[in-house]
CSV table of C-alpha atoms and ligand atoms in Angstrom, one decimal:
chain,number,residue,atom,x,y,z
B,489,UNK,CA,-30.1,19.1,10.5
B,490,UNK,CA,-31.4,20.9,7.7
B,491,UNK,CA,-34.0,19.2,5.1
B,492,UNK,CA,-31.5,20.1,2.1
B,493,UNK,CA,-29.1,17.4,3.9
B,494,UNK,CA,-31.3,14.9,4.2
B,495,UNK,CA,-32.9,15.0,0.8
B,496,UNK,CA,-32.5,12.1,-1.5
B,497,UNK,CA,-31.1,13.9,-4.9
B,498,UNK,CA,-32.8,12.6,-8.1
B,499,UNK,CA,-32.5,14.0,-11.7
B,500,UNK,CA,-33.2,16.3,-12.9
B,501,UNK,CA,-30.9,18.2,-10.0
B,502,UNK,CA,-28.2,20.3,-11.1
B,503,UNK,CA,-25.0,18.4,-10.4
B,504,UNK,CA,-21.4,20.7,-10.9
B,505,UNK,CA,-18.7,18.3,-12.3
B,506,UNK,CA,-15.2,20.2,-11.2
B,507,UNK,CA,-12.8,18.4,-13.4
B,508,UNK,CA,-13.3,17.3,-17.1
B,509,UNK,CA,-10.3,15.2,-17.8
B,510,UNK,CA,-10.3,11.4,-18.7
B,511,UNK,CA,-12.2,10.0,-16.1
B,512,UNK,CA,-14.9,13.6,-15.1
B,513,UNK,CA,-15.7,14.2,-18.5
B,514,UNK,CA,-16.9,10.7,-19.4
B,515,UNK,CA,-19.0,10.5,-16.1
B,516,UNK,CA,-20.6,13.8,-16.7
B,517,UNK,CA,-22.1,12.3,-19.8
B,518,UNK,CA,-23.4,9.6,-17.8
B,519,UNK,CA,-25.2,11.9,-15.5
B,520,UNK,CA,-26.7,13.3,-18.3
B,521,UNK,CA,-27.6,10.5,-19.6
B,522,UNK,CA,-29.1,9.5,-16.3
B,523,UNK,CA,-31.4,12.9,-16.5
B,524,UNK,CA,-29.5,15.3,-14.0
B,525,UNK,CA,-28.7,18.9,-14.9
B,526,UNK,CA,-24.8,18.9,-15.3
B,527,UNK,CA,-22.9,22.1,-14.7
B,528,UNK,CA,-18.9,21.9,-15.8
B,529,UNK,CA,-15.6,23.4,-14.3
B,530,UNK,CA,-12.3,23.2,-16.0
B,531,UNK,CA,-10.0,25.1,-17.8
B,532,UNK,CA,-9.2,23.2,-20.8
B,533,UNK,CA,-11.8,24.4,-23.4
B,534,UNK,CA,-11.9,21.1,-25.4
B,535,UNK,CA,-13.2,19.8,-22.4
B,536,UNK,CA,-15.9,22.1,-21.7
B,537,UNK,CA,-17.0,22.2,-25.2
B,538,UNK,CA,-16.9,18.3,-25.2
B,539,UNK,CA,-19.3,18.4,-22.6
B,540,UNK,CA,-21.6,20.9,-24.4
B,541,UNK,CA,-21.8,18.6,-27.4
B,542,UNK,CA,-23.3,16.2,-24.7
B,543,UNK,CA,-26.1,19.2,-23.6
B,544,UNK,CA,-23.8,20.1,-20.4
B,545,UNK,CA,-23.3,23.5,-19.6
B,546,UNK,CA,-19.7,24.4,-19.1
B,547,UNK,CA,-18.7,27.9,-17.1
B,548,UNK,CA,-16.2,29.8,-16.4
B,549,UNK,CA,-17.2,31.6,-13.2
B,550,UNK,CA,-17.3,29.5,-10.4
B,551,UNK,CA,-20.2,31.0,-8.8
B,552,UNK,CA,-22.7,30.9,-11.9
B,553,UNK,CA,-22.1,26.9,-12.0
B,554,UNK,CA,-22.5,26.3,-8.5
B,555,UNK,CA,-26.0,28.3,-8.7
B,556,UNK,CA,-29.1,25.7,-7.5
B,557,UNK,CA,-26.7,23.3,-7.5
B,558,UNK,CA,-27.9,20.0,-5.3
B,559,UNK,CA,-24.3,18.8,-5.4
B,560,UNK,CA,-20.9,19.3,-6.4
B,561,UNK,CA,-18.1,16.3,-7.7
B,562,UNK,CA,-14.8,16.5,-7.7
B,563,UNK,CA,-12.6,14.8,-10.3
B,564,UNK,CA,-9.1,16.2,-9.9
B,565,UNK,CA,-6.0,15.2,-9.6
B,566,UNK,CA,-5.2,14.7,-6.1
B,567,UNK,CA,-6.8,15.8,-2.6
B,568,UNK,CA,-4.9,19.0,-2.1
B,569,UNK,CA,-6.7,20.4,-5.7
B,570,UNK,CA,-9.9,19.3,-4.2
B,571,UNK,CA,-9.6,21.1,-1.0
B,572,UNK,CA,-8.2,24.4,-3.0
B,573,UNK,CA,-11.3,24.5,-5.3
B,574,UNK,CA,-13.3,24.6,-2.4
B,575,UNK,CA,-11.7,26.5,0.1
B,576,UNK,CA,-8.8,28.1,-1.5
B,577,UNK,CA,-8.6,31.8,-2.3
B,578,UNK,CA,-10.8,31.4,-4.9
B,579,UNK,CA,-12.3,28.8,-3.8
B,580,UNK,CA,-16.5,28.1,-4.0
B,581,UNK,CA,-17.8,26.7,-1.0
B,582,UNK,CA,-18.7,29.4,1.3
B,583,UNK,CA,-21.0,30.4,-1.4
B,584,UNK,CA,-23.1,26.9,-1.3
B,585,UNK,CA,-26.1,26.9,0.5
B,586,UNK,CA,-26.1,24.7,3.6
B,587,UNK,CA,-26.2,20.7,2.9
B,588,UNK,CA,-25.0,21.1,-0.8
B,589,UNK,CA,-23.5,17.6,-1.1
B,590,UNK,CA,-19.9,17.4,-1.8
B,591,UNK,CA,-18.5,13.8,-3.6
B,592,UNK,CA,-14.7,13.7,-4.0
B,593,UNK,CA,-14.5,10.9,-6.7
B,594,UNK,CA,-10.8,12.0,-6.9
B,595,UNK,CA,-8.3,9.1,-5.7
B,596,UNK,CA,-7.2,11.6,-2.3
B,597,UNK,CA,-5.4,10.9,0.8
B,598,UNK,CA,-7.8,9.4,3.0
B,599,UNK,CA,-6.3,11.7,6.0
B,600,UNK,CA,-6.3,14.6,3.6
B,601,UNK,CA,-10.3,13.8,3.2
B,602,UNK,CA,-11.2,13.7,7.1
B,603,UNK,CA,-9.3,17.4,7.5
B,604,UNK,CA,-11.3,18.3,4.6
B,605,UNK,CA,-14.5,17.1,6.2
B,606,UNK,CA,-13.8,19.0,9.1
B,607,UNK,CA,-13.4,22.1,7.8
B,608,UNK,CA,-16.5,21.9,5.5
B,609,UNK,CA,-18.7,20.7,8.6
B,610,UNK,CA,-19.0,24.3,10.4
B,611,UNK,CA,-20.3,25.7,6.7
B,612,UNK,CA,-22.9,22.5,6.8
B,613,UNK,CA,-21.5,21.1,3.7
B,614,UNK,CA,-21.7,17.5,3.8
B,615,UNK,CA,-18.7,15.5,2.5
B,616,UNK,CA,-18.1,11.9,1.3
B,617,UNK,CA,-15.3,10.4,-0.2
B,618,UNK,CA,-16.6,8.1,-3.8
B,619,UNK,CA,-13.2,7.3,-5.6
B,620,UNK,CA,-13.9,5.3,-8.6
B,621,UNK,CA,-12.3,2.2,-10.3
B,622,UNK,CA,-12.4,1.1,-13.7
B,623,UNK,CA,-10.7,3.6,-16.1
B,624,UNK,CA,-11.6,5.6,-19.2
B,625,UNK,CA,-13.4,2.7,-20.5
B,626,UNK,CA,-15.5,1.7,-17.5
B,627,UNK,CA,-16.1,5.5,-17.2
B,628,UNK,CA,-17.8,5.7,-20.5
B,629,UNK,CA,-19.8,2.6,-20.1
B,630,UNK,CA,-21.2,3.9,-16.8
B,631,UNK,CA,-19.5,0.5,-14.9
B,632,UNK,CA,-17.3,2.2,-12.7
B,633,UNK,CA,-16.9,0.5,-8.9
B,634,UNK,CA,-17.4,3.1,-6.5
B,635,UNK,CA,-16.2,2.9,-2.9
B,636,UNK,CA,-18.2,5.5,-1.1
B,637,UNK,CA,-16.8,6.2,2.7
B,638,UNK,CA,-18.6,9.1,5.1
B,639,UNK,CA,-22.3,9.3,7.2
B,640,UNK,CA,-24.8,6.3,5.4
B,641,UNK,CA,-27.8,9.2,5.2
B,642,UNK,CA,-25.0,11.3,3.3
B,643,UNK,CA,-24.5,8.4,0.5
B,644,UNK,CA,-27.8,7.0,0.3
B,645,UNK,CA,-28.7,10.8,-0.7
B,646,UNK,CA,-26.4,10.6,-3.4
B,647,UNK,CA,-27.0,7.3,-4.3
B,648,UNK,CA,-28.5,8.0,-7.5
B,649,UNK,CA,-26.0,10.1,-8.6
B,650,UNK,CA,-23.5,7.0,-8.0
B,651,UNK,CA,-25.5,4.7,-9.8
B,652,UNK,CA,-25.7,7.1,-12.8
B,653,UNK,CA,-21.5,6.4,-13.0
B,654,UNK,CA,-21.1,3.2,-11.4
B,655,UNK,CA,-22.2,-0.7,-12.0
B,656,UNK,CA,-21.2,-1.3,-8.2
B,657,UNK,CA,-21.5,1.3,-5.2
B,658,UNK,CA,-19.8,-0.6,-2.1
B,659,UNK,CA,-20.6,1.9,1.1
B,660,UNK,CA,-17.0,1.4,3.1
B,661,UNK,CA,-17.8,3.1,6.3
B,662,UNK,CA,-16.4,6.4,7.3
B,663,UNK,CA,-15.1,9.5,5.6
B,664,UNK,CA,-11.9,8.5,4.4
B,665,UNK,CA,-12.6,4.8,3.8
B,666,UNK,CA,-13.2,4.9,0.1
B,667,UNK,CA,-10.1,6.6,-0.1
B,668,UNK,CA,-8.1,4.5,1.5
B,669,UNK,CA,-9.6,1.7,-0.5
B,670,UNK,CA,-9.2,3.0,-3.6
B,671,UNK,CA,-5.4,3.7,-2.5
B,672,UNK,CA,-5.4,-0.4,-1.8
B,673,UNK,CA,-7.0,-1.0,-4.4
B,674,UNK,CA,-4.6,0.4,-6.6
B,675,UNK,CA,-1.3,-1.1,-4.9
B,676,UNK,CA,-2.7,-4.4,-5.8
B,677,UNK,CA,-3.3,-3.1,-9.0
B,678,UNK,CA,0.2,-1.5,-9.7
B,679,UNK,CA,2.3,-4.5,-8.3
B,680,UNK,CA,0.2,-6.6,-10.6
B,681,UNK,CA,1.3,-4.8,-13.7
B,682,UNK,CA,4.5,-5.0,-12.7
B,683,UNK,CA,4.7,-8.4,-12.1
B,684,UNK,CA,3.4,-8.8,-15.9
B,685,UNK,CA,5.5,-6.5,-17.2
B,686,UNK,CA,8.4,-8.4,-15.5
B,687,UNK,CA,7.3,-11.5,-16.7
B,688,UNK,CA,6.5,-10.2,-20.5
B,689,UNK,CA,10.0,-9.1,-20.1
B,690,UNK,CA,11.7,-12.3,-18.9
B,691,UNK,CA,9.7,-14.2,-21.0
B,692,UNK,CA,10.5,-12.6,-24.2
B,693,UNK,CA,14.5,-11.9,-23.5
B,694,UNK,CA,14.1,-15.7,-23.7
B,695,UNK,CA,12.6,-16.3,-26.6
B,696,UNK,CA,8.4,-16.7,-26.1
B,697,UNK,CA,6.4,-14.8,-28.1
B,698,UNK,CA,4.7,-12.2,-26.4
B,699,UNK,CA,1.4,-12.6,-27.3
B,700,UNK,CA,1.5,-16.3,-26.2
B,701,UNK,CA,2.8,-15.1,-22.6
B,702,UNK,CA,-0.5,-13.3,-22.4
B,703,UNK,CA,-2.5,-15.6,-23.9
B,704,UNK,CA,-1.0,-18.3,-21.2
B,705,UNK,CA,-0.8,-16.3,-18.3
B,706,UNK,CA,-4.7,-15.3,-19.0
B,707,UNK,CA,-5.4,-18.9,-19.0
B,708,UNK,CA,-4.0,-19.7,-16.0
B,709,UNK,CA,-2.9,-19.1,-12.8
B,710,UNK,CA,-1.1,-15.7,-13.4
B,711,UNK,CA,-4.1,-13.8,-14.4
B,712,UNK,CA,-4.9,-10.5,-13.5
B,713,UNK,CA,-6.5,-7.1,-14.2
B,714,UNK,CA,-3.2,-6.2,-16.1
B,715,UNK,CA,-2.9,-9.3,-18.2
B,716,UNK,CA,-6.6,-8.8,-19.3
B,717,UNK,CA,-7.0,-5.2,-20.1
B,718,UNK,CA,-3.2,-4.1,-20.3
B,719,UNK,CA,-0.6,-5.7,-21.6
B,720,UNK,CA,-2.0,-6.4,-25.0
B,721,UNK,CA,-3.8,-3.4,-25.6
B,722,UNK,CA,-1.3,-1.0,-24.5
B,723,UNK,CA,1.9,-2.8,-24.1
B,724,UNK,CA,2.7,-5.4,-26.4
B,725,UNK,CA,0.6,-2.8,-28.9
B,726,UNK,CA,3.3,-0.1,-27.6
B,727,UNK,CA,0.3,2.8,-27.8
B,728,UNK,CA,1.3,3.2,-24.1
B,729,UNK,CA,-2.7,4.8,-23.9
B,730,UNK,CA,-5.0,3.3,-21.2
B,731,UNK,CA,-6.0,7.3,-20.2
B,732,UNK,CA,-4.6,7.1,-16.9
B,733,UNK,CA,-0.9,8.9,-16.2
B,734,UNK,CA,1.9,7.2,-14.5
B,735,UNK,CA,2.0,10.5,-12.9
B,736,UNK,CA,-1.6,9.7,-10.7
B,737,UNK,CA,-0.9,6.0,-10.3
B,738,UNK,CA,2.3,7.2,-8.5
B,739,UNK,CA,0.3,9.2,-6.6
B,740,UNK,CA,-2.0,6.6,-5.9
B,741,UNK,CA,0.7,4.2,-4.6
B,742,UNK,CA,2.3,7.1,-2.3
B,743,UNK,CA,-0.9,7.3,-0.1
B,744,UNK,CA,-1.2,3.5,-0.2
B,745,UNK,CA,2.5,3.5,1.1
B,746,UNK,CA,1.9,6.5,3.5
B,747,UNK,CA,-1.2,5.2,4.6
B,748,UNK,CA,1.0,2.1,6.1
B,749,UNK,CA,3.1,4.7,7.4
B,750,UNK,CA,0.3,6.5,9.1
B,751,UNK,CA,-0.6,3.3,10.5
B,752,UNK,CA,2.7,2.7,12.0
B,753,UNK,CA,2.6,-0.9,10.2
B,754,UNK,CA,5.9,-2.1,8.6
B,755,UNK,CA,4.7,-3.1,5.0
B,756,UNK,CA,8.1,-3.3,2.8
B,757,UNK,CA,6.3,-4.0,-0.4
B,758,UNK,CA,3.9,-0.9,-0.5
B,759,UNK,CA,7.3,1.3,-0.4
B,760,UNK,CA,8.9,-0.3,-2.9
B,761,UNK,CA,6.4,-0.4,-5.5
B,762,UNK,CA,6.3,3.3,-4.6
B,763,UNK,CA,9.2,4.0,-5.1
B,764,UNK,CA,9.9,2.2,-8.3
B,765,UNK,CA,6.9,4.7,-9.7
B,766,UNK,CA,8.3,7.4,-8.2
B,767,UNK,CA,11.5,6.5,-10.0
B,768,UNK,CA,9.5,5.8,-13.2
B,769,UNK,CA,8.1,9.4,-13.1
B,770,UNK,CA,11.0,11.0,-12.8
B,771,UNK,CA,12.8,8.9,-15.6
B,772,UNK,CA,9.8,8.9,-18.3
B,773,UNK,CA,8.3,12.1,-20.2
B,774,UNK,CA,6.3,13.9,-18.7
B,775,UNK,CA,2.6,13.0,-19.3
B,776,UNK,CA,3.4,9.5,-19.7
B,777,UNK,CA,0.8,6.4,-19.3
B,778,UNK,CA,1.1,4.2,-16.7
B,779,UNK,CA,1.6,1.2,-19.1
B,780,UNK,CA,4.8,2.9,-19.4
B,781,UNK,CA,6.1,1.3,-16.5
B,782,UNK,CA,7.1,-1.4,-18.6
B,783,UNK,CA,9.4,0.4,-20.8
B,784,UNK,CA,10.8,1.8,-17.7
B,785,UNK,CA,11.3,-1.9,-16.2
B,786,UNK,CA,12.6,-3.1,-19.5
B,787,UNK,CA,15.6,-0.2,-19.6
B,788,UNK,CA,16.2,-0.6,-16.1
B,789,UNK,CA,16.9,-4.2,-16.5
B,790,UNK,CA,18.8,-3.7,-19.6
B,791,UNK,CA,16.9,-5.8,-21.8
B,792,UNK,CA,15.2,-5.5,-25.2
B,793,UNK,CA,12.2,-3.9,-24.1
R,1492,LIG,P1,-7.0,14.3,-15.8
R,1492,LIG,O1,-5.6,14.9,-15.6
R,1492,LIG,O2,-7.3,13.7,-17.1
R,1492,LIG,O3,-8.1,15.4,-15.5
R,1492,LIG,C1,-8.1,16.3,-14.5
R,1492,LIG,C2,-8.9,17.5,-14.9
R,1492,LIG,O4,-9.0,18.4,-13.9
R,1492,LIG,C3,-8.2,18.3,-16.1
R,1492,LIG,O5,-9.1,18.4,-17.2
R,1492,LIG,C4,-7.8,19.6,-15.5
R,1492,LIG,O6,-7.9,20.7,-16.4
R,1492,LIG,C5,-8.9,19.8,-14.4
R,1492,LIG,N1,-8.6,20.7,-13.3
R,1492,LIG,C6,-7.4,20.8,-12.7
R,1492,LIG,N2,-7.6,21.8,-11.7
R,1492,LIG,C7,-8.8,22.2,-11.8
R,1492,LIG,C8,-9.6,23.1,-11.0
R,1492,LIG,N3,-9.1,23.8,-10.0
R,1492,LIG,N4,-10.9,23.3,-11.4
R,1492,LIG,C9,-11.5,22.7,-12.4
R,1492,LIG,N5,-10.8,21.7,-13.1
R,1492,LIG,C10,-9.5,21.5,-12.8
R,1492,LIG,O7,-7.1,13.2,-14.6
R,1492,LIG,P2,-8.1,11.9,-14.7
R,1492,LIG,O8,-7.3,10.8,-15.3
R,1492,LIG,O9,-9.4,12.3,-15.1
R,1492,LIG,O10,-8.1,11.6,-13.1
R,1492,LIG,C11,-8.9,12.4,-12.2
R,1492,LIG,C12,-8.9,11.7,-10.8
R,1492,LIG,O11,-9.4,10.4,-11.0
R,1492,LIG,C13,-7.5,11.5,-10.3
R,1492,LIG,O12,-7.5,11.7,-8.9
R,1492,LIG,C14,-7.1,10.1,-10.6
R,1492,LIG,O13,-6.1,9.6,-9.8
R,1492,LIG,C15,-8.5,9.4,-10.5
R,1492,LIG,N6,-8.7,8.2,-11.4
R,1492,LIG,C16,-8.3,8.2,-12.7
R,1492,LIG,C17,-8.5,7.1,-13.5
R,1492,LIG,C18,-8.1,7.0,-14.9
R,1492,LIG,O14,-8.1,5.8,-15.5
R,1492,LIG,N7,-7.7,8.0,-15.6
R,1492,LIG,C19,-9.2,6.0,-12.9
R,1492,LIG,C20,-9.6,6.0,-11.6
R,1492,LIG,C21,-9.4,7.2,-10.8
């Protein structure tokens, strides 16, 4: 084993953030913030000058950003971005010096994540897998949880990297495992929102006051990540804005439901809160939140909404 993959990385190492969106953008500004050398990829200009207001350095060529880098993130869309960033045709990894860490943070297919592993292990490019939970907000606050899966010597060397984005970094065993938590994570998640969003529904077809379904549910029993953060802010408020897409939580609840699959176990909830996404995605605008999913639930039941 080389030394470079072994070395604990500290600021002020150059870190490449590929992916500026809603989530990579604000985390970059923590690892600023933290000390490290941050080195953007995206092509969406606002983004790349965003991060040069923070004292980022946004490029265009992927080999000039990758240059001295220590390690790269990923925070795309979905698994199959990651791996063509890397590996695709124009693709940077055969050009990183051996034991370059790689962190997906990307919510990816666990099984997607082990083939990538593979395939990066003959160039000596360590990979784990550090999805992140919390949103926009916990993103800019630096509270993120993290759920890092792949060889202990691998996240203990990014470790300070983690820490830079994340209030919580839960090691979850193997490459792969933060992935498929995250995936969980976020089935328990959507089927929560739904269930307030049916209940908000219900509820005010017969007569409550919205606010006081909340305000009830938060003091009691029914409470959950959704009726804290969500409904409220983005539901009852229709600004439909939390900074996460229906688009990626449908995604999200695809592996989750796949991941069952996989497993050969029968789990007939997983699917169906799948699939009502999936349904949601194809019947709402494109670019929609995921808070959406209530006015999806609300004109599929035929009520007020
Ligand atoms: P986003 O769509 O806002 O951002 C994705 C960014 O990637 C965009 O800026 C896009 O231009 C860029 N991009 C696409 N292809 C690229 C490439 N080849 N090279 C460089 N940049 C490229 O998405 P997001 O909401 O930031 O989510 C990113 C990931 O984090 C997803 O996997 C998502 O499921 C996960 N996630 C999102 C949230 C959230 O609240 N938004 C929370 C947890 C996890």
């Amino acid at each position: 084993m080389s030394e470079a993959s072994t070395a604990v990385i500290e600021p002020p190492a150059i870190v490449v953030v590929v992916g500026l969106g809603q989530m990579g953008l604000p985390m970059a500004n923590r690892l600023i913030g933290a000390g490290f050398t941050v080195h953007g990829l995206d092509p969406t200009p606002a983004a790349c000058a965003a991060l040069e207001a923070k004292g980022g350095k946004a490029f265009a060529d992927p080999a000039a950003a990758v240059d001295g880098a220590a390690a790269i993130i990923t925070m795309l869309p979905n698994g199959k971005i990651v791996r063509d960033a890397l590996l695709g045709a124009a693709g940077f990894a055969r050009r990183l010096p051996r034991g370059t860490l790689i962190i997906d943070m990307s919510s990816s297919a666990p099984t997607e994540t082990i083939s990538l592993g593979a395939e990066l292990e003959p160039l000596g490019l360590p990979l784990i897998d550090a999805p992140v939970s919390g949103g926009v907000k916990r993103a800019i606050d630096g509270s993120l949880a993290i759920m890092a899966g792949g060889p202990g010597r691998q996240v203990e060397r990014g470790r300070a990297i983690l820490e830079a984005m994340g209030k919580s970094v839960f090691p979850t065993g193997p490459l792969g495992s933060g992935h498929a938590m995250k995936a969980l994570n976020n089935y328990v998640s959507a089927a929560g929102l739904i269930a307030a969003s049916e209940a908000l529904l219900v509820g005010r077809t017969f007569g409550l006051e919205p606010d006081t379904i909340i305000d009830v549910l938060n003091a009691s029993t029914g409470r959950n990540n959704s009726t804290e953060v969500k409904m409220k802010q983005f539901v009852i408020s229709e600004s439909y804005a939390s900074g996460f897409s229906l688009a990626l939580m449908a995604k999200d609840l695809r592996i989750a439901a796949d991941l069952a699959g996989h497993l050969k176990l029968d789990i007939p909830q997983i699917g169906a809160v799948a699939d009502i996404w999936d349904e949601a995605k194809a019947a709402l605008e494109g670019g929609a939140d995921h808070t959406a999913i209530y006015r999806f639930l609300a004109k599929d039941a035929g009520g007020a909404g």
